[in-house]
Amino acid sequence: YDYVDRRSATLSVSRATGKRALLVRADLGYADDRYEPASYLRSPLGGKAYRSNRLDDEGGYVRSAATVEWHPDVSAEFVKPGVSARLAYERGDGTLSFQRIEARVVGRVPFGPFVAIARGDVGTLLGDRPPAQQLFEIGEQQNLPGYLDKEFAGTRAAVLRGTLQYTSPFMRQPVRVRRFFLPAVAPGLSVGVQSGWT
């Protein structure tokens, strides 16, 4: 990860309707971004040297944001089936000026021993000279295996993922060890495709 020294104060207001079927949130505050050099050269446990932090654009700005989420408890990472969507708008006004719009749709559908999962993320960054720390950066750590971390960066981005999982009928019950339960072994197969663009 790259780090930025960000000092901020924010007032947030949120409202959930129904059984968290719709979540609306608004933020207003002030933020100040500064460059943060890497604190460590390598892990205390050894291994490769850490890379240097990227140079960030420095400055202060009034930060305002609005987020609307439909079924926020449905995600590609958890087991609840259904469809969810998220739309977020963030704006910076000041020394650093930008507008960032992001949208996400997630679907998880079980059928028999299979589960189909799809997720799409898209975003755009607007401004005459948007700060480097607001760019969309995608690669290995952003669910694009086979690419370097943050291999692609830009002011517009999209990442699409699809997975089909199969759980065998064997060893589906949790394993009891005295008073504790361990998760079921539940062997299975998973096939997925990922695509990214900036």
mmCIF file with all atom_site columns, C-alpha atoms in Angstrom:
data_model
loop_
_atom_site.group_PDB
_atom_site.id
_atom_site.type_symbol
_atom_site.label_atom_id
_atom_site.label_alt_id
_atom_site.label_comp_id
_atom_site.label_asym_id
_atom_site.label_entity_id
_atom_site.label_seq_id
_atom_site.pdbx_PDB_ins_code
_atom_site.Cartn_x
_atom_site.Cartn_y
_atom_site.Cartn_z
_atom_site.occupancy
_atom_site.B_iso_or_equiv
_atom_site.pdbx_formal_charge
_atom_site.auth_seq_id
_atom_site.auth_comp_id
_atom_site.auth_asym_id
_atom_site.auth_atom_id
_atom_site.pdbx_PDB_model_num
ATOM 1   C CA . TYR A 1 1   ? 0.000   0.000   0.000   1.00 0.00 ? 1   TYR A CA 1
ATOM 2   C CA . ASP A 1 2   ? 0.952   3.629   -0.432  1.00 0.00 ? 2   ASP A CA 1
ATOM 3   C CA . TYR A 1 3   ? 0.291   5.949   2.467   1.00 0.00 ? 3   TYR A CA 1
ATOM 4   C CA . VAL A 1 4   ? -0.580  9.617   2.717   1.00 0.00 ? 4   VAL A CA 1
ATOM 5   C CA . ASP A 1 5   ? -0.424  11.682  5.910   1.00 0.00 ? 5   ASP A CA 1
ATOM 6   C CA . ARG A 1 6   ? -4.067  12.816  6.033   1.00 0.00 ? 6   ARG A CA 1
ATOM 7   C CA . ARG A 1 7   ? -5.408  14.887  8.902   1.00 0.00 ? 7   ARG A CA 1
ATOM 8   C CA . SER A 1 8   ? -9.172  15.297  8.773   1.00 0.00 ? 8   SER A CA 1
ATOM 9   C CA . ALA A 1 9   ? -12.279 16.187  10.756  1.00 0.00 ? 9   ALA A CA 1
ATOM 10  C CA . THR A 1 10  ? -15.614 15.022  9.386   1.00 0.00 ? 10  THR A CA 1
ATOM 11  C CA . LEU A 1 11  ? -19.262 15.241  10.383  1.00 0.00 ? 11  LEU A CA 1
ATOM 12  C CA . SER A 1 12  ? -21.296 12.274  9.124   1.00 0.00 ? 12  SER A CA 1
ATOM 13  C CA . VAL A 1 13  ? -25.016 11.666  9.039   1.00 0.00 ? 13  VAL A CA 1
ATOM 14  C CA . SER A 1 14  ? -26.499 8.323   8.017   1.00 0.00 ? 14  SER A CA 1
ATOM 15  C CA . ARG A 1 15  ? -29.947 6.791   7.817   1.00 0.00 ? 15  ARG A CA 1
ATOM 16  C CA . ALA A 1 16  ? -31.011 3.198   7.261   1.00 0.00 ? 16  ALA A CA 1
ATOM 17  C CA . THR A 1 17  ? -34.505 2.316   6.102   1.00 0.00 ? 17  THR A CA 1
ATOM 18  C CA . GLY A 1 18  ? -36.299 -0.992  6.479   1.00 0.00 ? 18  GLY A CA 1
ATOM 19  C CA . LYS A 1 19  ? -34.087 -3.808  7.672   1.00 0.00 ? 19  LYS A CA 1
ATOM 20  C CA . ARG A 1 20  ? -31.000 -2.029  6.353   1.00 0.00 ? 20  ARG A CA 1
ATOM 21  C CA . ALA A 1 21  ? -32.391 -2.431  2.831   1.00 0.00 ? 21  ALA A CA 1
ATOM 22  C CA . LEU A 1 22  ? -31.295 1.123   2.001   1.00 0.00 ? 22  LEU A CA 1
ATOM 23  C CA . LEU A 1 23  ? -28.463 3.034   3.649   1.00 0.00 ? 23  LEU A CA 1
ATOM 24  C CA . VAL A 1 24  ? -27.849 6.731   2.919   1.00 0.00 ? 24  VAL A CA 1
ATOM 25  C CA . ARG A 1 25  ? -24.843 8.639   4.277   1.00 0.00 ? 25  ARG A CA 1
ATOM 26  C CA . ALA A 1 26  ? -23.568 12.223  3.913   1.00 0.00 ? 26  ALA A CA 1
ATOM 27  C CA . ASP A 1 27  ? -20.156 13.551  5.038   1.00 0.00 ? 27  ASP A CA 1
ATOM 28  C CA . LEU A 1 28  ? -18.821 17.081  5.358   1.00 0.00 ? 28  LEU A CA 1
ATOM 29  C CA . GLY A 1 29  ? -15.440 18.059  6.722   1.00 0.00 ? 29  GLY A CA 1
ATOM 30  C CA . TYR A 1 30  ? -11.939 19.336  6.120   1.00 0.00 ? 30  TYR A CA 1
ATOM 31  C CA . ALA A 1 31  ? -8.869  17.278  5.161   1.00 0.00 ? 31  ALA A CA 1
ATOM 32  C CA . ASP A 1 32  ? -5.195  18.052  4.694   1.00 0.00 ? 32  ASP A CA 1
ATOM 33  C CA . ASP A 1 33  ? -2.938  15.632  2.757   1.00 0.00 ? 33  ASP A CA 1
ATOM 34  C CA . ARG A 1 34  ? 0.854   15.509  3.135   1.00 0.00 ? 34  ARG A CA 1
ATOM 35  C CA . TYR A 1 35  ? 3.557   13.218  1.800   1.00 0.00 ? 35  TYR A CA 1
ATOM 36  C CA . GLU A 1 36  ? 4.542   10.406  4.171   1.00 0.00 ? 36  GLU A CA 1
ATOM 37  C CA . PRO A 1 37  ? 7.918   8.717   3.600   1.00 0.00 ? 37  PRO A CA 1
ATOM 38  C CA . ALA A 1 38  ? 8.087   4.982   4.292   1.00 0.00 ? 38  ALA A CA 1
ATOM 39  C CA . SER A 1 39  ? 8.889   4.339   7.965   1.00 0.00 ? 39  SER A CA 1
ATOM 40  C CA . TYR A 1 40  ? 10.512  0.941   7.475   1.00 0.00 ? 40  TYR A CA 1
ATOM 41  C CA . LEU A 1 41  ? 12.869  -0.441  4.851   1.00 0.00 ? 41  LEU A CA 1
ATOM 42  C CA . ARG A 1 42  ? 11.761  -4.061  5.313   1.00 0.00 ? 42  ARG A CA 1
ATOM 43  C CA . SER A 1 43  ? 9.746   -6.320  7.571   1.00 0.00 ? 43  SER A CA 1
ATOM 44  C CA . PRO A 1 44  ? 11.305  -7.257  10.946  1.00 0.00 ? 44  PRO A CA 1
ATOM 45  C CA . LEU A 1 45  ? 10.790  -10.870 9.822   1.00 0.00 ? 45  LEU A CA 1
ATOM 46  C CA . GLY A 1 46  ? 12.982  -10.379 6.722   1.00 0.00 ? 46  GLY A CA 1
ATOM 47  C CA . GLY A 1 47  ? 11.977  -10.722 3.108   1.00 0.00 ? 47  GLY A CA 1
ATOM 48  C CA . LYS A 1 48  ? 12.077  -8.231  0.269   1.00 0.00 ? 48  LYS A CA 1
ATOM 49  C CA . ALA A 1 49  ? 12.554  -4.528  0.926   1.00 0.00 ? 49  ALA A CA 1
ATOM 50  C CA . TYR A 1 50  ? 9.412   -2.424  0.988   1.00 0.00 ? 50  TYR A CA 1
ATOM 51  C CA . ARG A 1 51  ? 8.954   -0.067  -1.922  1.00 0.00 ? 51  ARG A CA 1
ATOM 52  C CA . SER A 1 52  ? 9.028   3.685   -1.343  1.00 0.00 ? 52  SER A CA 1
ATOM 53  C CA . ASN A 1 53  ? 5.748   5.525   -0.902  1.00 0.00 ? 53  ASN A CA 1
ATOM 54  C CA . ARG A 1 54  ? 4.538   7.309   -4.001  1.00 0.00 ? 54  ARG A CA 1
ATOM 55  C CA . LEU A 1 55  ? 4.806   11.108  -4.043  1.00 0.00 ? 55  LEU A CA 1
ATOM 56  C CA . ASP A 1 56  ? 1.388   12.568  -3.279  1.00 0.00 ? 56  ASP A CA 1
ATOM 57  C CA . ASP A 1 57  ? -0.025  15.981  -4.047  1.00 0.00 ? 57  ASP A CA 1
ATOM 58  C CA . GLU A 1 58  ? -0.129  18.081  -0.880  1.00 0.00 ? 58  GLU A CA 1
ATOM 59  C CA . GLY A 1 59  ? -2.809  20.513  0.230   1.00 0.00 ? 59  GLY A CA 1
ATOM 60  C CA . GLY A 1 60  ? -5.994  21.097  2.146   1.00 0.00 ? 60  GLY A CA 1
ATOM 61  C CA . TYR A 1 61  ? -9.582  20.820  0.984   1.00 0.00 ? 61  TYR A CA 1
ATOM 62  C CA . VAL A 1 62  ? -13.179 20.805  2.119   1.00 0.00 ? 62  VAL A CA 1
ATOM 63  C CA . ARG A 1 63  ? -14.358 17.221  1.661   1.00 0.00 ? 63  ARG A CA 1
ATOM 64  C CA . SER A 1 64  ? -18.008 16.453  0.974   1.00 0.00 ? 64  SER A CA 1
ATOM 65  C CA . ALA A 1 65  ? -19.395 13.031  0.144   1.00 0.00 ? 65  ALA A CA 1
ATOM 66  C CA . ALA A 1 66  ? -22.674 11.184  -0.339  1.00 0.00 ? 66  ALA A CA 1
ATOM 67  C CA . THR A 1 67  ? -23.208 7.428   -0.461  1.00 0.00 ? 67  THR A CA 1
ATOM 68  C CA . VAL A 1 68  ? -26.316 5.383   -1.220  1.00 0.00 ? 68  VAL A CA 1
ATOM 69  C CA . GLU A 1 69  ? -26.262 1.608   -0.667  1.00 0.00 ? 69  GLU A CA 1
ATOM 70  C CA . TRP A 1 70  ? -29.038 -0.837  -1.483  1.00 0.00 ? 70  TRP A CA 1
ATOM 71  C CA . HIS A 1 71  ? -28.768 -4.105  0.478   1.00 0.00 ? 71  HIS A CA 1
ATOM 72  C CA . PRO A 1 72  ? -25.293 -3.280  1.861   1.00 0.00 ? 72  PRO A CA 1
ATOM 73  C CA . ASP A 1 73  ? -25.058 -6.646  3.646   1.00 0.00 ? 73  ASP A CA 1
ATOM 74  C CA . VAL A 1 74  ? -24.865 -8.568  0.338   1.00 0.00 ? 74  VAL A CA 1
ATOM 75  C CA . SER A 1 75  ? -21.288 -8.814  -0.957  1.00 0.00 ? 75  SER A CA 1
ATOM 76  C CA . ALA A 1 76  ? -19.077 -11.086 -3.030  1.00 0.00 ? 76  ALA A CA 1
ATOM 77  C CA . GLU A 1 77  ? -17.070 -12.018 0.068   1.00 0.00 ? 77  GLU A CA 1
ATOM 78  C CA . PHE A 1 78  ? -19.913 -13.122 2.377   1.00 0.00 ? 78  PHE A CA 1
ATOM 79  C CA . VAL A 1 79  ? -22.548 -15.835 2.081   1.00 0.00 ? 79  VAL A CA 1
ATOM 80  C CA . LYS A 1 80  ? -25.838 -13.918 2.067   1.00 0.00 ? 80  LYS A CA 1
ATOM 81  C CA . PRO A 1 81  ? -27.537 -14.337 -1.340  1.00 0.00 ? 81  PRO A CA 1
ATOM 82  C CA . GLY A 1 82  ? -29.094 -11.467 -3.256  1.00 0.00 ? 82  GLY A CA 1
ATOM 83  C CA . VAL A 1 83  ? -28.179 -8.340  -5.184  1.00 0.00 ? 83  VAL A CA 1
ATOM 84  C CA . SER A 1 84  ? -26.653 -5.138  -3.812  1.00 0.00 ? 84  SER A CA 1
ATOM 85  C CA . ALA A 1 85  ? -25.679 -1.796  -5.312  1.00 0.00 ? 85  ALA A CA 1
ATOM 86  C CA . ARG A 1 86  ? -23.635 1.168   -4.135  1.00 0.00 ? 86  ARG A CA 1
ATOM 87  C CA . LEU A 1 87  ? -23.262 4.682   -5.564  1.00 0.00 ? 87  LEU A CA 1
ATOM 88  C CA . ALA A 1 88  ? -20.732 7.095   -4.006  1.00 0.00 ? 88  ALA A CA 1
ATOM 89  C CA . TYR A 1 89  ? -19.836 10.695  -4.786  1.00 0.00 ? 89  TYR A CA 1
ATOM 90  C CA . GLU A 1 90  ? -16.884 12.484  -3.161  1.00 0.00 ? 90  GLU A CA 1
ATOM 91  C CA . ARG A 1 91  ? -15.725 16.041  -3.750  1.00 0.00 ? 91  ARG A CA 1
ATOM 92  C CA . GLY A 1 92  ? -12.702 18.058  -2.670  1.00 0.00 ? 92  GLY A CA 1
ATOM 93  C CA . ASP A 1 93  ? -12.661 21.874  -2.872  1.00 0.00 ? 93  ASP A CA 1
ATOM 94  C CA . GLY A 1 94  ? -9.516  23.822  -1.997  1.00 0.00 ? 94  GLY A CA 1
ATOM 95  C CA . THR A 1 95  ? -5.824  23.489  -2.794  1.00 0.00 ? 95  THR A CA 1
ATOM 96  C CA . LEU A 1 96  ? -6.668  19.947  -3.911  1.00 0.00 ? 96  LEU A CA 1
ATOM 97  C CA . SER A 1 97  ? -9.803  19.895  -6.056  1.00 0.00 ? 97  SER A CA 1
ATOM 98  C CA . PHE A 1 98  ? -11.467 16.797  -7.448  1.00 0.00 ? 98  PHE A CA 1
ATOM 99  C CA . GLN A 1 99  ? -14.717 14.915  -7.900  1.00 0.00 ? 99  GLN A CA 1
ATOM 100 C CA . ARG A 1 100 ? -14.812 11.117  -7.612  1.00 0.00 ? 100 ARG A CA 1
ATOM 101 C CA . ILE A 1 101 ? -17.803 8.984   -8.587  1.00 0.00 ? 101 ILE A CA 1
ATOM 102 C CA . GLU A 1 102 ? -17.935 5.231   -7.960  1.00 0.00 ? 102 GLU A CA 1
ATOM 103 C CA . ALA A 1 103 ? -20.601 2.573   -8.550  1.00 0.00 ? 103 ALA A CA 1
ATOM 104 C CA . ARG A 1 104 ? -20.712 -1.098  -7.563  1.00 0.00 ? 104 ARG A CA 1
ATOM 105 C CA . VAL A 1 105 ? -23.155 -3.937  -8.263  1.00 0.00 ? 105 VAL A CA 1
ATOM 106 C CA . VAL A 1 106 ? -22.865 -7.349  -6.591  1.00 0.00 ? 106 VAL A CA 1
ATOM 107 C CA . GLY A 1 107 ? -24.942 -10.462 -7.162  1.00 0.00 ? 107 GLY A CA 1
ATOM 108 C CA . ARG A 1 108 ? -24.765 -13.789 -5.296  1.00 0.00 ? 108 ARG A CA 1
ATOM 109 C CA . VAL A 1 109 ? -27.129 -16.597 -6.350  1.00 0.00 ? 109 VAL A CA 1
ATOM 110 C CA . PRO A 1 110 ? -27.047 -20.158 -4.938  1.00 0.00 ? 110 PRO A CA 1
ATOM 111 C CA . PHE A 1 111 ? -28.534 -23.017 -6.969  1.00 0.00 ? 111 PHE A CA 1
ATOM 112 C CA . GLY A 1 112 ? -28.139 -26.589 -5.798  1.00 0.00 ? 112 GLY A CA 1
ATOM 113 C CA . PRO A 1 113 ? -24.509 -27.242 -4.836  1.00 0.00 ? 113 PRO A CA 1
ATOM 114 C CA . PHE A 1 114 ? -23.376 -24.197 -6.879  1.00 0.00 ? 114 PHE A CA 1
ATOM 115 C CA . VAL A 1 115 ? -23.074 -20.504 -6.081  1.00 0.00 ? 115 VAL A CA 1
ATOM 116 C CA . ALA A 1 116 ? -22.691 -17.884 -8.843  1.00 0.00 ? 116 ALA A CA 1
ATOM 117 C CA . ILE A 1 117 ? -21.109 -14.577 -7.818  1.00 0.00 ? 117 ILE A CA 1
ATOM 118 C CA . ALA A 1 118 ? -20.644 -11.466 -9.949  1.00 0.00 ? 118 ALA A CA 1
ATOM 119 C CA . ARG A 1 119 ? -19.262 -8.054  -9.019  1.00 0.00 ? 119 ARG A CA 1
ATOM 120 C CA . GLY A 1 120 ? -18.716 -4.941  -11.094 1.00 0.00 ? 120 GLY A CA 1
ATOM 121 C CA . ASP A 1 121 ? -16.964 -1.744  -9.958  1.00 0.00 ? 121 ASP A CA 1
ATOM 122 C CA . VAL A 1 122 ? -16.674 1.395   -12.092 1.00 0.00 ? 122 VAL A CA 1
ATOM 123 C CA . GLY A 1 123 ? -15.457 4.874   -11.296 1.00 0.00 ? 123 GLY A CA 1
ATOM 124 C CA . THR A 1 124 ? -14.372 8.192   -12.700 1.00 0.00 ? 124 THR A CA 1
ATOM 125 C CA . LEU A 1 125 ? -12.240 11.005  -11.290 1.00 0.00 ? 125 LEU A CA 1
ATOM 126 C CA . LEU A 1 126 ? -12.979 14.527  -12.502 1.00 0.00 ? 126 LEU A CA 1
ATOM 127 C CA . GLY A 1 127 ? -10.925 17.684  -12.214 1.00 0.00 ? 127 GLY A CA 1
ATOM 128 C CA . ASP A 1 128 ? -8.373  19.764  -14.111 1.00 0.00 ? 128 ASP A CA 1
ATOM 129 C CA . ARG A 1 129 ? -5.492  18.283  -12.118 1.00 0.00 ? 129 ARG A CA 1
ATOM 130 C CA . PRO A 1 130 ? -6.796  15.626  -9.710  1.00 0.00 ? 130 PRO A CA 1
ATOM 131 C CA . PRO A 1 131 ? -4.429  14.640  -6.863  1.00 0.00 ? 131 PRO A CA 1
ATOM 132 C CA . ALA A 1 132 ? -2.324  11.516  -7.443  1.00 0.00 ? 132 ALA A CA 1
ATOM 133 C CA . GLN A 1 133 ? -3.678  9.870   -4.281  1.00 0.00 ? 133 GLN A CA 1
ATOM 134 C CA . GLN A 1 134 ? -7.201  9.943   -5.727  1.00 0.00 ? 134 GLN A CA 1
ATOM 135 C CA . LEU A 1 135 ? -6.333  8.010   -8.919  1.00 0.00 ? 135 LEU A CA 1
ATOM 136 C CA . PHE A 1 136 ? -7.809  4.551   -9.433  1.00 0.00 ? 136 PHE A CA 1
ATOM 137 C CA . GLU A 1 137 ? -5.011  1.982   -9.167  1.00 0.00 ? 137 GLU A CA 1
ATOM 138 C CA . ILE A 1 138 ? -5.671  -1.672  -9.938  1.00 0.00 ? 138 ILE A CA 1
ATOM 139 C CA . GLY A 1 139 ? -3.588  -4.829  -10.123 1.00 0.00 ? 139 GLY A CA 1
ATOM 140 C CA . GLU A 1 140 ? -2.810  -7.966  -8.126  1.00 0.00 ? 140 GLU A CA 1
ATOM 141 C CA . GLN A 1 141 ? -4.055  -6.663  -4.758  1.00 0.00 ? 141 GLN A CA 1
ATOM 142 C CA . GLN A 1 142 ? -7.241  -5.392  -6.383  1.00 0.00 ? 142 GLN A CA 1
ATOM 143 C CA . ASN A 1 143 ? -8.344  -8.876  -7.527  1.00 0.00 ? 143 ASN A CA 1
ATOM 144 C CA . LEU A 1 144 ? -6.447  -9.046  -10.817 1.00 0.00 ? 144 LEU A CA 1
ATOM 145 C CA . PRO A 1 145 ? -4.107  -12.030 -10.296 1.00 0.00 ? 145 PRO A CA 1
ATOM 146 C CA . GLY A 1 146 ? -1.287  -12.304 -12.794 1.00 0.00 ? 146 GLY A CA 1
ATOM 147 C CA . TYR A 1 147 ? -0.536  -8.574  -12.758 1.00 0.00 ? 147 TYR A CA 1
ATOM 148 C CA . LEU A 1 148 ? 1.746   -6.513  -10.546 1.00 0.00 ? 148 LEU A CA 1
ATOM 149 C CA . ASP A 1 149 ? 0.266   -4.523  -7.682  1.00 0.00 ? 149 ASP A CA 1
ATOM 150 C CA . LYS A 1 150 ? -1.159  -1.237  -9.002  1.00 0.00 ? 150 LYS A CA 1
ATOM 151 C CA . GLU A 1 151 ? 0.045   -2.041  -12.522 1.00 0.00 ? 151 GLU A CA 1
ATOM 152 C CA . PHE A 1 152 ? -2.714  0.102   -14.007 1.00 0.00 ? 152 PHE A CA 1
ATOM 153 C CA . ALA A 1 153 ? -3.749  3.610   -12.926 1.00 0.00 ? 153 ALA A CA 1
ATOM 154 C CA . GLY A 1 154 ? -6.007  6.277   -14.328 1.00 0.00 ? 154 GLY A CA 1
ATOM 155 C CA . THR A 1 155 ? -8.861  8.700   -13.836 1.00 0.00 ? 155 THR A CA 1
ATOM 156 C CA . ARG A 1 156 ? -11.396 6.136   -15.074 1.00 0.00 ? 156 ARG A CA 1
ATOM 157 C CA . ALA A 1 157 ? -11.487 2.472   -14.130 1.00 0.00 ? 157 ALA A CA 1
ATOM 158 C CA . ALA A 1 158 ? -13.601 -0.668  -14.200 1.00 0.00 ? 158 ALA A CA 1
ATOM 159 C CA . VAL A 1 159 ? -13.112 -4.075  -12.602 1.00 0.00 ? 159 VAL A CA 1
ATOM 160 C CA . LEU A 1 160 ? -15.468 -6.959  -13.382 1.00 0.00 ? 160 LEU A CA 1
ATOM 161 C CA . ARG A 1 161 ? -15.337 -10.319 -11.609 1.00 0.00 ? 161 ARG A CA 1
ATOM 162 C CA . GLY A 1 162 ? -17.309 -13.529 -11.899 1.00 0.00 ? 162 GLY A CA 1
ATOM 163 C CA . THR A 1 163 ? -17.009 -16.752 -9.893  1.00 0.00 ? 163 THR A CA 1
ATOM 164 C CA . LEU A 1 164 ? -18.744 -20.112 -9.960  1.00 0.00 ? 164 LEU A CA 1
ATOM 165 C CA . GLN A 1 165 ? -18.287 -22.203 -6.812  1.00 0.00 ? 165 GLN A CA 1
ATOM 166 C CA . TYR A 1 166 ? -19.167 -25.859 -6.234  1.00 0.00 ? 166 TYR A CA 1
ATOM 167 C CA . THR A 1 167 ? -19.368 -27.398 -2.760  1.00 0.00 ? 167 THR A CA 1
ATOM 168 C CA . SER A 1 168 ? -19.225 -31.201 -2.588  1.00 0.00 ? 168 SER A CA 1
ATOM 169 C CA . PRO A 1 169 ? -21.750 -33.075 -0.405  1.00 0.00 ? 169 PRO A CA 1
ATOM 170 C CA . PHE A 1 170 ? -18.897 -34.427 1.755   1.00 0.00 ? 170 PHE A CA 1
ATOM 171 C CA . MET A 1 171 ? -17.864 -33.098 5.191   1.00 0.00 ? 171 MET A CA 1
ATOM 172 C CA . ARG A 1 172 ? -20.380 -30.218 5.236   1.00 0.00 ? 172 ARG A CA 1
ATOM 173 C CA . GLN A 1 173 ? -21.030 -30.353 8.985   1.00 0.00 ? 173 GLN A CA 1
ATOM 174 C CA . PRO A 1 174 ? -18.951 -28.291 11.430  1.00 0.00 ? 174 PRO A CA 1
ATOM 175 C CA . VAL A 1 175 ? -16.335 -30.298 13.329  1.00 0.00 ? 175 VAL A CA 1
ATOM 176 C CA . ARG A 1 176 ? -16.846 -30.441 17.097  1.00 0.00 ? 176 ARG A CA 1
ATOM 177 C CA . VAL A 1 177 ? -13.724 -30.418 19.272  1.00 0.00 ? 177 VAL A CA 1
ATOM 178 C CA . ARG A 1 178 ? -14.866 -30.656 22.919  1.00 0.00 ? 178 ARG A CA 1
ATOM 179 C CA . ARG A 1 179 ? -16.803 -27.437 23.546  1.00 0.00 ? 179 ARG A CA 1
ATOM 180 C CA . PHE A 1 180 ? -15.699 -25.728 20.335  1.00 0.00 ? 180 PHE A CA 1
ATOM 181 C CA . PHE A 1 181 ? -16.817 -25.996 16.740  1.00 0.00 ? 181 PHE A CA 1
ATOM 182 C CA . LEU A 1 182 ? -14.466 -25.691 13.769  1.00 0.00 ? 182 LEU A CA 1
ATOM 183 C CA . PRO A 1 183 ? -15.759 -24.772 10.315  1.00 0.00 ? 183 PRO A CA 1
ATOM 184 C CA . ALA A 1 184 ? -16.700 -27.611 8.006   1.00 0.00 ? 184 ALA A CA 1
ATOM 185 C CA . VAL A 1 185 ? -13.973 -28.832 5.656   1.00 0.00 ? 185 VAL A CA 1
ATOM 186 C CA . ALA A 1 186 ? -16.500 -28.887 2.773   1.00 0.00 ? 186 ALA A CA 1
ATOM 187 C CA . PRO A 1 187 ? -14.148 -29.501 -0.173  1.00 0.00 ? 187 PRO A CA 1
ATOM 188 C CA . GLY A 1 188 ? -15.152 -27.889 -3.434  1.00 0.00 ? 188 GLY A CA 1
ATOM 189 C CA . LEU A 1 189 ? -14.067 -26.229 -6.654  1.00 0.00 ? 189 LEU A CA 1
ATOM 190 C CA . SER A 1 190 ? -14.083 -22.609 -7.727  1.00 0.00 ? 190 SER A CA 1
ATOM 191 C CA . VAL A 1 191 ? -13.615 -21.067 -11.171 1.00 0.00 ? 191 VAL A CA 1
ATOM 192 C CA . GLY A 1 192 ? -13.368 -17.338 -11.676 1.00 0.00 ? 192 GLY A CA 1
ATOM 193 C CA . VAL A 1 193 ? -12.670 -14.672 -14.269 1.00 0.00 ? 193 VAL A CA 1
ATOM 194 C CA . GLN A 1 194 ? -11.511 -11.097 -13.669 1.00 0.00 ? 194 GLN A CA 1
ATOM 195 C CA . SER A 1 195 ? -11.163 -8.154  -15.986 1.00 0.00 ? 195 SER A CA 1
ATOM 196 C CA . GLY A 1 196 ? -9.847  -4.666  -15.324 1.00 0.00 ? 196 GLY A CA 1
ATOM 197 C CA . TRP A 1 197 ? -9.486  -1.445  -17.295 1.00 0.00 ? 197 TRP A CA 1
ATOM 198 C CA . THR A 1 198 ? -8.155  2.054   -16.599 1.00 0.00 ? 198 THR A CA 1
#
